[in-house]
Amino acid sequence: MPFYVSPEQSMRDKADYARKGIARGRSCVALQYAGGILLVAPNPSSALHKISEIYDRIGFAAVGRYNEYENLRKAGVTYADITGYQFDRHDVTARGIANWYAQTLGTIFTESPKPFEVEIVVAEVGTRPADDQIYRITFDGSVTDEPGFVAFGGQADQVSAELKERYSDDMSLSEAFTAALAALSTPVNGERPEFTAAQLEVAILDRARDHRTFRRIRAARLEELLAEARPAPAEPPADDSGTSSSGSAPGTPGASGPSDPSSPSSPGNSEPPTGPAPGGSDRGTGMGGGPPSSPSSPL
């Protein structure tokens, strides 16, 4: 005969188990900007996506166990397609999908011995910024409306605190990406992570697009955003030995002014410089060279 466990203890154990599993991953960020909604997730894998498209103007992002939230993503796509086919495409909203996810995760958390170790964000871009919607669904089926931005998974509290200081309304895409990257680079256990383009998964819901607004940002465009987000290296100071001779004190060797009549003229002083000053190269840092590449095509 199995041992008796009170419902309170059972729910507490399930919640602790799910939280520990979710905290082992890396945090993800979703935030509004002037042109839509930006989704950023650290993800070194090019085959397993954390960010995907659900419907025309609706995006999906998740953290936790991949097989669990991938099953939820496929089920959400099926739900959205059936709803749009039976009624109308405008009846498919992020709020309806978020409520459906909440019911599904709440049932699994209550009835299953093992809860899903996932956190989900469903975002919908509107025709104007006031119509944008971002919903966060936790492992136990709780739904919260997140105006402006949300950080979830991993060390979400630290990332959210950093993002709150940097977030502002009507940011450009470059400014929003800079804020998201700074928040995701918050030091964890005394170490500040550094991300490359191959370690980030970035997508946007573009408000300017008419039908399918979801678009991934990859390759050259992502490299440009990373270059804009990181400060440019300082140029080395010019070498004093290579400065123009016009700044020399009068009467000293190498002065460009008229020579002192009392001193013998030196033929070396009247010769022009033989080349550029050491350390005075005018080459740029190479961060803005070349025309910007076009964004990648939508899925």
XYZ file of C-alpha atoms in Angstrom:
299
model
C 0.000 0.000 0.000
C 1.584 3.358 -0.976
C 2.441 5.915 1.652
C 0.061 8.815 2.099
C 1.305 12.219 0.921
C -0.795 15.310 1.508
C -1.878 17.309 -1.558
C 0.014 20.371 -0.279
C 3.255 18.439 -0.005
C 2.756 16.821 -3.402
C 2.153 20.170 -5.126
C 5.137 21.696 -3.330
C 7.432 18.871 -4.398
C 6.262 19.123 -8.011
C 6.794 22.878 -8.076
C 10.311 22.603 -6.613
C 11.175 19.907 -9.130
C 9.974 22.003 -12.080
C 11.692 25.195 -10.870
C 15.050 23.444 -10.473
C 14.814 22.008 -13.972
C 13.955 25.375 -15.524
C 16.677 27.224 -13.576
C 19.364 24.990 -15.086
C 18.824 26.581 -18.511
C 19.635 30.065 -19.764
C 17.241 32.971 -19.605
C 15.387 34.267 -22.661
C 14.086 37.763 -23.340
C 11.089 39.174 -25.209
C 10.582 42.933 -25.474
C 8.740 45.514 -27.519
C 10.435 48.033 -29.780
C 9.118 50.631 -32.205
C 8.832 48.193 -35.120
C 7.409 45.149 -33.326
C 8.555 42.559 -30.773
C 12.094 41.213 -30.368
C 12.813 37.668 -29.102
C 16.357 36.748 -28.028
C 17.531 33.409 -26.606
C 21.019 32.006 -26.006
C 21.077 28.809 -28.063
C 24.250 27.208 -29.469
C 22.237 24.628 -31.418
C 21.268 25.386 -35.006
C 18.724 22.534 -35.164
C 16.774 22.830 -31.890
C 14.884 26.118 -31.813
C 13.676 27.895 -28.707
C 11.885 30.567 -30.757
C 9.322 29.722 -33.423
C 6.208 30.921 -35.217
C 2.733 29.922 -34.077
C 0.498 31.864 -36.463
C 0.491 34.909 -38.733
C 1.313 37.554 -36.098
C 2.051 35.292 -33.123
C 5.436 34.051 -31.921
C 6.452 31.385 -29.420
C 9.497 31.166 -27.120
C 10.234 28.596 -24.424
C 12.885 27.362 -22.010
C 13.263 24.031 -20.243
C 13.144 20.510 -21.635
C 13.172 20.652 -25.413
C 11.008 17.564 -26.032
C 8.299 18.904 -23.717
C 7.988 22.433 -25.067
C 8.363 21.216 -28.650
C 5.291 19.015 -28.147
C 3.471 22.039 -26.743
C 4.540 24.191 -29.696
C 3.210 21.666 -32.230
C -0.041 21.368 -30.305
C -0.356 25.160 -30.250
C 0.151 25.368 -34.020
C -2.556 22.738 -34.517
C -4.926 24.591 -32.189
C -4.335 27.875 -34.018
C -4.823 26.323 -37.467
C -8.075 24.593 -36.483
C -9.438 27.747 -34.850
C -8.584 29.865 -37.879
C -10.131 27.312 -40.253
C -13.356 26.819 -38.288
C -13.980 30.490 -37.529
C -11.775 33.279 -38.883
C -8.056 34.033 -38.941
C -8.640 37.138 -36.821
C -10.107 34.905 -34.082
C -6.651 33.388 -33.461
C -5.080 35.576 -30.777
C -2.164 35.299 -28.389
C -4.601 35.526 -25.479
C -6.569 32.507 -26.681
C -3.421 30.439 -27.262
C -2.012 31.462 -23.878
C -5.221 30.396 -22.136
C -5.146 27.075 -23.980
C -1.531 26.502 -22.896
C -2.490 27.405 -19.320
C -5.254 24.806 -19.249
C -2.968 22.145 -20.725
C -0.051 22.805 -18.362
C -2.376 23.118 -15.351
C -3.907 19.713 -16.086
C -0.481 18.113 -16.514
C 0.796 19.682 -13.295
C -2.193 18.474 -11.290
C -2.724 14.991 -12.685
C 0.681 13.832 -13.886
C 3.287 12.454 -11.443
C 5.926 14.542 -13.206
C 5.204 18.153 -14.237
C 6.538 19.727 -17.427
C 9.800 21.595 -16.843
C 8.958 24.460 -19.181
C 8.167 28.160 -19.257
C 6.499 29.626 -22.329
C 6.038 33.099 -23.779
C 3.398 33.799 -26.431
C 3.707 37.193 -28.145
C 1.466 38.892 -30.678
C 2.357 42.034 -32.614
C -0.441 44.467 -33.364
C -0.909 47.159 -35.969
C 0.259 49.718 -33.377
C 2.416 49.380 -30.233
C -0.588 49.682 -27.913
C -2.015 46.464 -29.405
C 1.072 44.318 -28.739
C 0.583 41.416 -26.318
C 3.144 39.337 -24.399
C 1.998 36.477 -22.137
C 4.105 34.285 -19.878
C 2.841 30.791 -18.975
C 4.586 28.859 -16.200
C 4.811 25.123 -15.543
C 1.733 25.093 -13.282
C -0.571 26.833 -15.766
C -0.309 30.374 -14.396
C -0.657 33.164 -16.981
C 0.676 36.691 -16.591
C 0.377 39.629 -18.962
C 3.815 41.226 -19.383
C 3.635 44.771 -20.758
C 6.785 45.942 -22.485
C 9.229 43.149 -21.758
C 9.698 39.828 -19.989
C 12.648 37.645 -18.981
C 11.976 33.984 -18.219
C 13.918 30.841 -17.429
C 17.350 30.542 -15.813
C 18.230 33.512 -13.592
C 15.129 35.419 -14.679
C 15.060 37.785 -11.694
C 18.558 39.141 -12.317
C 18.015 39.441 -16.051
C 14.656 41.171 -15.560
C 16.175 43.694 -13.130
C 18.895 44.591 -15.630
C 16.401 44.788 -18.481
C 14.116 47.072 -16.476
C 16.920 49.637 -16.144
C 17.674 49.634 -19.871
C 14.193 49.323 -21.375
C 12.349 52.350 -22.726
C 9.413 52.917 -25.049
C 9.855 53.349 -28.806
C 13.359 51.910 -28.968
C 14.870 51.038 -32.325
C 15.764 47.445 -33.168
C 19.438 48.134 -32.481
C 18.671 49.721 -29.105
C 16.335 46.882 -28.127
C 18.922 44.272 -29.072
C 21.593 46.134 -27.090
C 19.346 46.154 -24.009
C 18.510 42.461 -24.414
C 22.160 41.469 -24.880
C 23.246 43.485 -21.835
C 20.523 41.843 -19.729
C 21.443 38.335 -20.892
C 25.114 39.101 -20.151
C 24.366 39.752 -16.487
C 27.116 38.081 -14.390
C 26.153 34.660 -13.038
C 28.266 33.303 -10.158
C 30.780 36.091 -10.774
C 31.211 35.327 -14.491
C 29.869 37.505 -17.307
C 28.932 35.413 -20.362
C 30.022 36.608 -23.794
C 27.834 35.643 -26.770
C 28.740 35.320 -30.416
C 26.355 35.231 -33.359
C 26.544 31.422 -33.424
C 25.397 31.264 -29.786
C 22.282 33.415 -30.146
C 18.842 32.766 -31.588
C 17.153 36.026 -32.549
C 13.784 36.640 -34.189
C 11.339 39.506 -34.544
C 7.650 40.021 -35.140
C 7.819 42.810 -37.716
C 4.876 45.196 -37.489
C 5.425 46.488 -41.035
C 4.797 43.105 -42.680
C 1.251 42.402 -43.840
C 0.772 38.662 -43.442
C 3.427 36.547 -41.731
C 5.327 38.873 -39.422
C 7.773 36.331 -37.966
C 11.321 36.684 -39.251
C 14.609 35.237 -38.019
C 17.745 37.375 -37.855
C 20.861 35.489 -38.862
C 24.383 35.775 -40.235
C 25.469 39.211 -41.461
C 22.522 41.146 -39.999
C 23.074 39.551 -36.587
C 26.776 40.376 -36.777
C 25.865 44.002 -37.462
C 23.585 44.132 -34.416
C 26.322 42.601 -32.253
C 28.830 45.158 -33.529
C 26.425 47.999 -32.741
C 25.691 46.591 -29.291
C 29.339 46.393 -28.264
C 31.421 49.533 -27.724
C 34.049 50.236 -30.354
C 37.666 49.777 -29.230
C 39.524 52.992 -28.437
C 42.057 54.123 -31.033
C 45.702 54.155 -29.833
C 47.135 57.645 -29.177
C 49.486 59.086 -31.775
C 53.216 58.735 -31.143
C 54.859 62.002 -30.079
C 57.886 61.225 -32.191
C 55.754 61.270 -35.338
C 53.962 64.568 -34.774
C 54.360 67.423 -37.181
C 57.452 69.542 -36.727
C 55.294 72.706 -36.665
C 54.576 72.118 -33.006
C 58.243 72.161 -31.988
C 59.590 74.947 -29.873
C 61.388 77.711 -31.797
C 65.112 77.346 -31.891
C 65.015 73.565 -31.456
C 66.182 71.165 -34.147
C 63.372 70.278 -36.525
C 61.407 73.523 -36.099
C 59.590 74.590 -39.247
C 59.929 78.312 -38.602
C 62.763 80.502 -39.881
C 66.134 79.467 -38.522
C 68.097 81.560 -36.099
C 70.580 83.687 -38.108
C 73.170 83.235 -35.403
C 73.060 79.439 -35.737
C 74.495 77.627 -38.750
C 71.945 76.302 -41.151
C 71.592 72.552 -41.279
C 70.546 70.904 -44.532
C 68.749 68.160 -42.625
C 66.270 70.625 -41.133
C 64.955 71.755 -44.499
C 64.241 68.261 -45.836
C 60.598 67.127 -46.023
C 59.422 64.121 -43.955
C 60.029 60.804 -45.613
C 56.739 59.051 -44.671
C 53.685 58.944 -42.373
C 54.157 59.367 -38.678
C 54.560 56.115 -36.710
C 51.255 55.121 -35.116
C 49.342 57.725 -37.105
C 47.464 55.342 -39.376
C 44.024 56.578 -40.447
C 42.541 53.107 -40.992
C 39.148 52.598 -39.351
C 38.255 49.900 -36.900
C 36.526 47.911 -39.628
C 33.187 47.783 -37.768
C 31.167 49.914 -40.195
C 32.756 48.939 -43.496
C 30.741 47.704 -46.392
C 27.075 48.095 -47.190
C 24.587 46.528 -44.755
C 23.377 43.153 -45.852
C 19.718 42.490 -46.374
C 17.751 40.619 -43.675
C 17.219 36.955 -44.115
C 14.029 35.751 -45.729
C 11.076 34.783 -43.532
C 10.289 31.205 -42.739
